[in-house]
XYZ file of C-alpha atoms in Angstrom:
678
model
C 119.061 120.813 57.013
C 119.871 117.185 56.505
C 117.144 114.649 56.098
C 116.720 110.766 55.814
C 113.908 108.633 55.561
C 115.897 105.651 57.308
C 118.740 105.784 54.759
C 121.906 108.264 54.832
C 121.100 111.765 55.681
C 121.187 113.919 52.496
C 121.562 118.017 52.522
C 118.132 119.509 51.686
C 116.454 122.789 51.811
C 113.414 122.554 54.113
C 110.270 124.959 54.085
C 107.391 124.685 56.634
C 104.194 126.685 55.342
C 100.488 126.397 55.424
C 100.833 123.139 57.521
C 102.984 121.349 55.279
C 106.796 120.367 55.723
C 108.335 120.405 52.018
C 112.035 119.542 51.666
C 113.813 120.578 48.341
C 117.212 119.514 46.517
C 118.572 122.975 46.991
C 117.520 126.578 47.779
C 117.039 127.258 44.119
C 114.824 124.343 43.446
C 111.141 124.796 42.510
C 109.850 121.482 42.699
C 110.118 119.718 46.271
C 111.781 116.094 46.758
C 109.179 115.332 49.124
C 106.350 116.820 51.672
C 104.860 115.914 54.978
C 101.668 117.451 55.926
C 101.267 118.330 59.455
C 97.984 116.768 59.584
C 99.548 113.273 59.012
C 102.175 113.629 61.864
C 101.613 111.581 64.667
C 104.573 112.076 66.637
C 107.649 114.277 67.062
C 110.529 112.956 69.094
C 114.059 114.735 70.218
C 116.591 112.215 70.804
C 119.815 112.944 72.921
C 122.669 114.503 70.824
C 124.718 111.930 68.629
C 121.984 109.339 68.669
C 121.737 109.192 64.800
C 125.384 110.053 63.937
C 124.642 113.537 63.935
C 124.979 116.277 66.681
C 121.353 117.243 66.666
C 118.513 115.407 65.417
C 114.679 115.169 65.473
C 112.299 112.401 64.232
C 109.001 112.789 62.609
C 106.549 110.093 62.626
C 103.428 109.831 59.830
C 100.432 108.063 60.016
C 101.713 105.917 57.240
C 104.187 104.256 59.300
C 106.909 106.449 58.055
C 109.895 107.927 59.809
C 111.716 111.077 58.911
C 114.909 112.128 60.595
C 116.452 115.600 60.341
C 119.736 116.792 61.459
C 121.351 120.411 62.491
C 124.619 121.358 63.447
C 123.054 124.124 65.727
C 121.078 122.969 68.885
C 119.307 126.258 68.962
C 118.127 126.035 65.218
C 117.013 122.375 65.976
C 114.999 123.503 69.091
C 113.424 126.202 66.779
C 112.425 123.770 64.053
C 110.933 121.399 66.696
C 108.867 124.274 68.156
C 107.341 125.304 64.858
C 106.508 122.040 63.571
C 105.142 121.042 66.967
C 102.838 124.180 66.690
C 101.902 123.098 63.188
C 100.284 119.606 64.054
C 99.328 120.177 67.697
C 95.560 121.446 68.052
C 94.684 124.385 70.154
C 93.297 122.271 72.989
C 96.856 120.839 73.597
C 99.063 123.991 73.357
C 99.861 123.607 77.175
C 102.024 120.649 76.123
C 104.208 123.119 74.366
C 105.144 124.975 77.430
C 108.051 122.756 78.292
C 110.774 121.506 76.450
C 109.884 117.500 75.386
C 111.576 114.688 74.397
C 108.314 113.126 72.786
C 105.327 114.614 71.732
C 102.267 113.134 69.843
C 98.742 111.482 69.732
C 97.932 107.914 70.845
C 94.722 106.054 71.384
C 94.096 105.544 75.120
C 91.350 104.207 77.518
C 91.367 105.837 81.314
C 88.939 106.564 84.086
C 85.440 105.082 83.658
C 85.468 105.266 79.576
C 86.916 101.942 79.356
C 84.576 100.675 76.380
C 86.177 102.662 73.504
C 89.488 104.003 72.946
C 89.824 107.686 72.398
C 92.583 109.849 70.907
C 94.820 111.889 73.254
C 97.841 114.176 73.270
C 100.798 113.110 75.062
C 104.444 114.739 75.820
C 107.235 113.292 77.721
C 109.582 115.512 79.588
C 112.316 113.627 81.764
C 110.144 111.259 84.116
C 106.649 113.262 83.617
C 104.153 112.101 81.132
C 101.775 115.054 80.464
C 98.235 114.331 78.636
C 95.594 116.084 77.302
C 92.393 114.321 76.663
C 89.417 115.430 74.391
C 87.023 116.259 77.398
C 89.531 118.511 79.468
C 92.574 120.472 79.628
C 96.142 119.277 80.618
C 95.852 116.704 83.180
C 98.265 116.487 86.090
C 101.443 114.629 84.825
C 102.027 110.887 85.686
C 105.255 110.702 87.628
C 106.436 107.734 85.771
C 109.397 106.736 88.593
C 106.428 106.784 90.974
C 103.983 104.469 89.106
C 102.549 101.187 90.975
C 102.659 99.122 87.863
C 104.050 99.608 84.266
C 103.188 96.471 81.987
C 102.795 95.581 78.357
C 99.563 93.569 77.568
C 98.389 91.818 74.643
C 100.222 90.252 71.531
C 102.753 92.005 69.257
C 99.872 92.984 67.001
C 97.608 94.410 69.695
C 99.849 95.826 72.379
C 98.817 98.045 75.292
C 100.771 99.906 77.711
C 99.316 99.849 81.248
C 100.512 102.760 83.374
C 98.777 102.413 86.985
C 99.273 105.186 89.280
C 97.779 105.446 92.859
C 94.508 107.047 91.942
C 94.353 106.509 88.094
C 94.996 103.716 85.432
C 95.716 104.795 81.947
C 95.803 102.267 78.894
C 97.774 103.452 75.968
C 97.226 101.371 72.770
C 99.728 100.589 69.930
C 97.598 101.235 66.977
C 100.635 102.124 65.052
C 103.799 99.841 65.454
C 106.491 102.367 64.489
C 105.799 105.280 66.718
C 104.298 103.242 69.620
C 107.578 100.964 69.838
C 109.284 104.537 70.350
C 106.851 105.701 72.955
C 107.172 102.189 74.604
C 110.924 102.606 75.083
C 111.055 106.009 75.929
C 108.653 105.499 78.644
C 110.117 102.443 80.054
C 113.404 104.075 80.239
C 111.999 107.412 81.995
C 110.062 105.220 84.615
C 113.344 103.138 85.590
C 115.988 104.502 88.158
C 117.969 107.080 86.305
C 121.221 107.276 88.876
C 122.568 106.081 92.236
C 120.811 108.940 94.374
C 117.944 108.524 96.332
C 115.722 111.047 94.301
C 116.840 109.356 91.074
C 115.263 105.987 92.204
C 111.836 104.495 91.663
C 109.810 106.119 93.936
C 106.418 104.878 96.050
C 103.361 107.192 96.873
C 105.190 108.162 100.302
C 108.462 109.097 98.440
C 110.375 106.032 99.710
C 112.426 104.555 96.699
C 111.012 101.090 95.929
C 113.935 99.182 96.359
C 113.917 100.376 100.367
C 110.167 99.659 100.485
C 110.612 96.120 98.957
C 113.259 95.086 101.538
C 111.494 96.557 104.577
C 108.067 95.066 103.408
C 109.783 91.634 102.932
C 111.600 91.718 106.357
C 108.222 92.905 108.123
C 106.205 90.015 106.806
C 109.253 87.213 107.035
C 111.990 88.489 109.075
C 110.960 89.823 112.282
C 111.300 87.009 114.222
C 114.596 85.875 112.417
C 117.291 85.667 115.166
C 119.994 88.158 114.290
C 118.151 90.041 111.611
C 120.378 92.832 110.136
C 123.247 91.697 112.509
C 123.847 88.547 110.094
C 125.055 88.711 106.584
C 123.680 87.069 103.647
C 125.537 85.072 101.071
C 127.518 87.678 98.994
C 126.785 86.295 95.604
C 123.021 86.272 96.330
C 123.012 89.558 98.017
C 124.761 90.952 94.792
C 122.529 89.559 92.510
C 119.222 90.439 94.281
C 120.747 94.099 94.589
C 121.341 94.517 90.835
C 118.048 93.277 89.872
C 116.383 95.752 92.401
C 118.587 98.462 91.067
C 117.530 97.731 87.348
C 113.881 97.472 88.008
C 112.715 97.534 91.769
C 109.026 97.616 90.579
C 109.248 94.469 88.858
C 111.067 92.581 91.670
C 108.425 90.609 93.805
C 110.528 89.110 96.950
C 108.785 85.997 98.174
C 109.381 83.621 101.083
C 111.298 80.544 100.073
C 113.123 82.249 97.062
C 114.878 84.803 99.006
C 116.499 84.275 102.295
C 115.829 87.190 105.050
C 119.562 87.660 105.457
C 120.061 88.447 101.902
C 117.436 90.649 101.473
C 118.377 92.680 104.792
C 122.110 92.558 103.531
C 121.045 94.050 100.118
C 119.353 97.000 101.951
C 122.417 97.767 104.125
C 124.519 97.630 100.891
C 122.173 100.027 98.940
C 122.138 102.406 101.757
C 125.855 102.358 102.322
C 126.716 102.763 98.760
C 124.541 105.895 98.113
C 127.050 108.469 96.740
C 125.522 111.444 98.640
C 123.935 109.124 101.324
C 120.816 110.372 103.279
C 122.517 113.446 104.505
C 124.930 115.931 103.293
C 128.233 116.094 105.053
C 127.194 119.153 107.093
C 123.891 117.461 107.955
C 125.750 114.280 109.213
C 128.127 116.417 111.577
C 125.053 118.177 112.925
C 123.182 114.899 113.820
C 126.283 113.465 115.466
C 126.697 116.929 117.619
C 122.983 116.906 118.505
C 123.576 113.147 120.075
C 125.661 114.725 122.890
C 123.178 117.259 124.041
C 122.978 116.492 127.706
C 119.190 117.556 128.342
C 116.901 115.211 126.687
C 114.134 117.443 125.616
C 116.569 119.806 124.174
C 117.992 116.980 122.088
C 114.920 115.836 120.818
C 114.010 119.327 119.686
C 117.374 119.290 117.834
C 116.430 116.031 116.273
C 112.907 117.485 115.342
C 114.796 120.458 113.483
C 117.352 118.269 111.557
C 114.482 115.866 110.398
C 113.264 118.658 108.117
C 115.190 116.788 105.193
C 114.192 116.997 101.300
C 111.058 115.012 100.868
C 112.943 111.529 99.646
C 115.659 111.801 102.243
C 112.943 112.409 104.996
C 110.493 109.700 103.659
C 113.292 107.066 103.602
C 114.955 108.224 106.958
C 111.485 107.913 108.749
C 110.480 104.773 107.106
C 113.668 103.115 108.291
C 113.268 104.180 111.524
C 109.715 103.156 111.965
C 110.831 99.850 110.576
C 113.725 99.581 113.130
C 111.363 100.255 116.064
C 109.104 97.302 114.468
C 112.001 95.106 114.609
C 113.006 95.601 118.189
C 109.577 95.061 119.166
C 110.358 91.276 118.512
C 113.774 91.455 120.429
C 112.922 88.610 122.796
C 113.035 86.232 119.588
C 115.144 87.883 117.229
C 117.711 89.135 119.847
C 118.088 92.625 118.130
C 117.119 95.172 120.737
C 117.283 98.984 119.993
C 121.129 98.885 120.978
C 121.932 96.156 118.855
C 120.101 97.762 115.893
C 121.987 101.128 116.369
C 125.345 99.367 116.306
C 124.366 98.028 112.775
C 122.437 101.019 111.335
C 124.325 103.728 112.855
C 127.618 103.434 110.668
C 125.087 102.452 107.526
C 122.995 105.692 107.808
C 125.562 108.204 108.533
C 128.336 106.603 106.406
C 130.967 106.547 109.245
C 133.775 103.814 109.604
C 132.036 102.480 112.420
C 134.392 103.948 114.864
C 132.199 106.943 115.837
C 129.734 105.765 118.531
C 127.769 108.899 118.239
C 126.077 107.510 115.165
C 124.579 104.555 117.079
C 123.435 106.792 119.722
C 121.649 109.036 117.191
C 119.860 105.880 115.893
C 119.021 104.429 119.319
C 117.526 108.059 120.161
C 115.375 108.180 116.984
C 114.029 104.658 117.625
C 112.975 105.655 120.997
C 111.443 109.064 120.261
C 110.243 108.425 116.524
C 106.815 109.232 117.258
C 107.660 112.745 118.526
C 110.536 113.251 116.011
C 108.498 112.293 112.971
C 105.192 113.506 113.977
C 103.433 110.036 113.615
C 99.639 110.503 114.196
C 97.494 108.137 116.098
C 95.921 106.390 113.238
C 99.234 105.325 111.886
C 100.244 104.329 115.415
C 97.106 102.101 115.482
C 97.712 100.586 112.009
C 101.454 99.555 113.424
C 99.949 97.846 116.382
C 97.649 96.151 114.388
C 100.095 94.922 112.001
C 102.373 93.712 114.671
C 99.524 91.889 116.609
C 98.499 89.952 113.600
C 102.203 88.989 112.850
C 102.512 87.855 116.657
C 99.537 85.789 116.573
C 100.286 84.467 113.216
C 103.680 83.327 114.510
C 102.320 81.910 117.775
C 99.712 80.001 115.821
C 102.644 78.407 113.309
C 104.613 77.489 116.166
C 101.939 75.773 118.097
C 100.522 74.021 115.380
C 103.780 72.989 113.767
C 102.492 72.868 110.328
C 102.504 76.410 109.156
C 105.228 77.990 107.613
C 106.437 81.418 108.607
C 104.399 83.948 106.971
C 101.421 81.597 106.602
C 97.721 81.581 108.124
C 95.147 79.129 106.622
C 91.637 80.241 106.421
C 88.252 79.253 104.815
C 86.882 81.563 102.174
C 83.583 81.315 100.444
C 82.418 81.911 96.890
C 79.261 83.750 96.379
C 77.661 82.482 99.417
C 78.555 80.333 102.676
C 77.940 76.652 101.752
C 80.154 73.485 102.006
C 80.550 73.373 98.317
C 81.938 76.830 97.876
C 84.307 76.975 100.520
C 87.946 77.309 99.612
C 90.910 76.882 102.252
C 93.350 79.230 101.470
C 97.009 80.023 102.776
C 97.229 83.873 103.514
C 100.755 85.382 103.759
C 101.005 88.609 105.643
C 101.359 90.679 102.792
C 98.032 89.374 100.747
C 95.695 92.166 100.104
C 91.911 91.641 99.636
C 92.282 92.169 95.808
C 94.945 89.374 95.634
C 92.744 87.138 97.544
C 89.785 87.754 95.422
C 91.930 86.937 92.231
C 93.330 83.910 93.917
C 89.773 82.374 94.612
C 88.251 83.212 91.278
C 91.485 81.530 89.778
C 90.834 78.533 91.863
C 87.300 78.111 90.559
C 88.085 79.064 87.281
C 85.626 82.069 87.231
C 85.952 84.300 84.234
C 85.890 88.188 84.958
C 84.170 90.444 82.606
C 85.359 94.164 82.112
C 82.266 95.442 84.134
C 82.231 92.694 87.057
C 83.380 94.182 90.364
C 84.338 91.041 92.321
C 85.235 92.017 95.928
C 85.958 90.085 99.233
C 83.327 90.854 101.760
C 83.492 90.622 105.565
C 80.197 89.287 106.682
C 78.841 89.518 110.226
C 75.980 86.942 110.732
C 75.061 88.120 114.301
C 75.037 91.719 113.389
C 73.269 90.849 109.877
C 75.694 93.254 107.938
C 78.468 92.924 105.758
C 81.542 95.023 104.742
C 83.247 95.164 101.392
C 87.151 95.088 102.025
C 89.054 97.894 100.072
C 91.247 96.158 97.510
C 94.359 97.119 99.205
C 93.213 96.291 102.589
C 95.785 93.764 104.338
C 93.482 90.558 105.091
C 95.637 88.854 108.037
C 94.876 91.500 110.478
C 91.326 91.318 109.575
C 91.037 87.353 110.055
C 92.776 87.677 113.612
C 89.914 90.007 114.453
C 87.050 88.065 113.082
C 84.348 86.530 115.556
C 83.021 83.199 115.455
C 79.949 84.506 113.638
C 81.904 86.369 110.864
C 83.527 85.034 107.595
C 85.031 86.077 104.441
C 83.031 85.716 100.887
C 84.127 86.592 97.365
C 81.171 87.964 95.254
C 80.430 90.707 92.988
C 79.739 94.056 94.458
C 76.541 95.070 92.806
C 76.529 98.879 93.627
C 80.202 99.617 92.742
C 79.422 101.041 89.277
C 76.939 103.264 90.406
C 79.463 104.332 93.384
C 82.122 105.159 90.957
C 79.814 106.963 88.700
C 78.584 109.056 91.450
C 82.170 109.757 92.583
C 83.088 110.807 89.238
C 80.263 113.433 88.923
C 80.596 114.509 92.527
C 82.782 117.735 93.460
C 84.731 117.526 96.500
C 85.018 114.861 99.159
C 82.197 115.817 101.575
C 78.589 114.876 101.946
C 75.848 115.965 104.307
C 72.215 115.232 104.683
C 69.517 113.965 107.034
C 69.588 110.076 108.235
C 67.621 108.166 110.682
C 70.002 107.544 113.606
C 69.966 104.971 116.591
C 72.895 104.271 119.298
C 73.608 100.862 120.338
C 72.272 100.829 123.728
C 73.652 97.577 124.884
C 77.217 98.594 124.114
C 77.088 102.237 125.288
C 74.638 102.260 128.360
C 73.143 105.346 126.824
C 71.054 106.058 123.803
C 68.255 108.128 122.925
C 65.138 108.284 125.553
C 62.949 106.313 123.146
C 65.567 103.503 122.264
C 64.482 104.109 118.476
C 65.688 105.590 115.300
C 65.491 109.714 115.302
C 66.291 112.141 112.413
C 69.572 113.629 112.551
C 71.936 115.890 110.200
C 75.138 114.447 109.445
C 78.418 115.970 107.720
C 80.923 113.730 106.497
C 84.494 115.114 105.653
C 87.967 114.174 105.124
C 88.794 114.066 108.839
C 85.503 113.185 110.766
C 81.792 112.356 110.698
C 79.636 114.878 112.732
C 76.144 114.651 113.972
C 73.898 117.297 114.543
C 70.471 117.405 115.949
C 69.133 119.513 113.401
C 70.155 121.310 110.101
C 70.488 124.762 112.126
C 72.448 123.371 114.933
C 76.093 124.766 115.151
C 77.757 122.505 117.678
C 77.557 118.762 116.838
C 76.390 116.497 119.403
C 78.955 113.805 118.335
C 82.140 113.531 116.067
C 83.829 110.570 115.235
C 87.283 110.331 113.494
C 86.572 108.867 109.884
C 89.648 107.033 109.421
C 89.098 104.676 112.398
C 85.408 103.734 111.391
C 84.463 100.656 109.801
C 81.427 100.946 107.948
C 79.016 97.603 107.186
C 76.119 97.527 104.911
C 72.897 96.305 106.690
C 71.123 96.805 110.102
C 69.839 94.422 112.914
C 66.431 92.975 111.909
C 65.526 93.375 115.879
C 66.097 96.949 115.693
C 63.215 97.536 113.309
C 64.981 99.932 110.964
C 62.620 102.259 109.531
C 63.792 102.074 106.090
C 65.485 98.916 103.984
C 68.766 101.040 103.428
C 70.838 101.083 106.334
C 74.392 100.646 107.481
C 76.308 100.404 110.666
C 79.114 102.181 111.858
C 81.755 100.776 114.352
C 84.518 102.828 116.184
C 87.059 100.782 118.317
C 88.397 103.023 120.977
C 92.074 103.138 122.398
C 91.006 100.695 125.186
C 89.868 98.438 122.178
C 86.058 99.176 123.453
C 83.764 98.777 120.309
C 80.985 101.446 119.922
C 78.512 101.289 117.193
C 75.791 103.236 115.298
C 72.870 102.530 113.195
C 72.059 104.976 110.359
C 69.095 104.741 107.573
C 68.834 106.281 104.439
C 65.344 107.039 102.613
C 66.730 105.524 99.170
C 69.272 102.801 97.743
C 70.822 105.515 95.663
C 71.230 107.708 99.029
C 72.848 104.639 101.075
C 75.377 104.360 97.913
C 76.416 107.888 97.778
C 77.022 107.893 101.581
C 79.068 104.679 101.348
C 81.029 105.790 98.395
C 82.022 108.986 100.066
C 83.085 106.929 103.141
C 85.371 104.584 100.904
C 86.461 107.831 98.933
C 87.543 109.998 102.180
C 89.329 106.725 103.971
C 91.220 105.837 101.064
C 92.163 109.050 99.410
C 90.147 108.896 96.705
C 91.206 105.449 95.506
C 88.112 103.386 95.562
C 88.689 100.884 92.987
C 91.389 99.933 90.681
C 91.352 99.648 87.031
C 94.214 97.065 86.614
C 94.409 94.674 83.671
C 94.489 91.520 85.895
C 90.873 92.146 86.415
C 89.833 91.385 82.786
C 92.308 88.665 81.897
C 90.508 85.317 81.113
C 88.069 84.124 78.914
C 84.739 84.375 80.081
C 82.908 80.597 80.352
C 78.992 80.899 80.122
C 78.314 79.996 83.547
C 76.449 81.975 86.229
C 76.982 81.649 89.697
C 75.034 82.765 92.502
C 72.010 85.188 92.583
C 71.478 88.071 94.805
C 73.623 90.250 97.133
C 74.114 89.211 100.892
C 73.045 92.497 101.766
C 70.437 92.258 104.293
C 67.019 93.230 103.332
C 64.639 95.425 105.664
C 61.079 96.490 105.840
C 57.836 95.366 104.678
C 57.489 92.818 102.176
C 56.699 94.969 99.500
C 59.747 96.867 100.302
C 61.899 93.885 100.192
C 60.567 93.041 96.785
C 61.380 96.401 95.331
C 64.870 96.030 97.110
C 65.654 92.667 94.938
C 64.614 94.027 91.988
C 66.698 97.427 92.346
C 69.728 94.924 92.772
C 68.926 92.911 89.685
C 68.419 95.706 87.454
C 71.218 97.475 85.412
C 72.854 99.844 87.978
C 73.277 102.670 85.740
C 69.224 102.879 85.273
C 69.150 104.177 88.762
C 71.344 107.261 87.900
C 68.970 108.281 84.732
C 66.498 110.392 86.924
C 69.186 111.916 89.070
């Protein structure tokens, strides 16, 4: 075997025995030229062939910041050496990482989950675009799909670098304790997370399997281009379109399309060109012909059934196709303004999606049919339809408001947001673009007032309803604009610390499953429903909350629920109106809006603060697929000045004077203290 320590390769006789890799001048030599102890190895890497001028090589990194290169002529022999060395330095708990061939294997300091106070040492392997990890507290975790990351960034300075990997349900911080092997990991992970080819499945992907390059363009057009006349029919400037497309293909995840910096026609042209230039397209040749043939079926019901069958595509192709058709449906909703009805869109996108020469009218007919029947063809559920309607309604109101005032740019809405409490000196007037999330709004307000964020500060944007004496912490990914358009005159937004978030996260971390059940005090709103319980007061009821619905039973033994509500359409507010005389301090209000836009609401009270937190945490968990709070570095980004803002939570306090005193004391206490007796 040939060996080098960053110099020229030299042929050496190598022996791996008793956890020591020794290399000798020759097979007959007694004294080794050098040795590497397995306990000192921190990383083992297998670069592509001919990387180091030798056909098959592998790299060994040690704690002493040394790199050794080994080269062999035989791929099979190189694989055998790599396997043996890996077994020598990998501990038993990480042996699952050896099941598959890897490109990189080793140990690195990391922080993850709720354990962000100190770094621990974990074992990692990189195979293709998957990063597998084994942590001391458990077995091999579900691999991170690097091309589906929401964020990949490097924080800190050159001496103390941290690689941040943000997936939908978790954030992983990998620290660069040793510069040599960390540099190798960093380059390998960045390469694995980038697009690796021209096909759809080789692109960076979002959570729904839609390529990020497609999602970025659709999202921008939805925010800024729905009312643009001739959208998708007009072409952008060739040079700008080409530059934009190149940057999206290189790293779509890092590209942020902003109004004023990119023109909508440049973005729409980039999307069309990307789809048109796909080597394999959305469909195979046989699939394209089947779609075109189905468009000629005379019976409408039979034709739609054929479309449903043909829509069973590979995951990425189906997600992309569905996302595009739904987007085109939204575009044609504004046809009075943008002049792009279903037929006009079909003329543009038929040849683009089916990669025809534009002469076959059947391609346009397919797109036109799908826009008209997309709910059935793609099995779009009621909740998704409701969200689409809310988004479209918000955009319409925003455009109308901007046109009427003559002062707002497309995509902007000005509102007042308060910091900590509703006072004249704490208000901030802020521009809300259509894409702004609650988290982005929170960080914007804190930046304006130069408020530092500590590691365990859970700053959140709350919707406060003064008439109902209740408030709702917005989910960090929630879009702000639809909420603003739905606010009444007695409601406002305030940014403040979420005092209960840490306790809720700890509860969820220790809780198994996504359900909760138990007794609570319950009351209906008689004024809205005209119904209610005979006494009009609170009564004991048994509740079961799962991922689909909230059920109410008269008692624990009841087999049939008295009421049932779809959980994703519920809004849960902390607090209960004083005039209802709630039996405890710890209540929340549940609001459900029907399809006829009628609001129904119920009031529920818990016996303890901890019980309230558990119910509320479970609501958040099931409504947002387990992603309750992000652990992104932007939340701990600035030096913290020694300034204290505000005092107590705005959650209304209920009950006797003694109960109120206990409530204030509980909020002021360390949240972790509430778990010590659980």
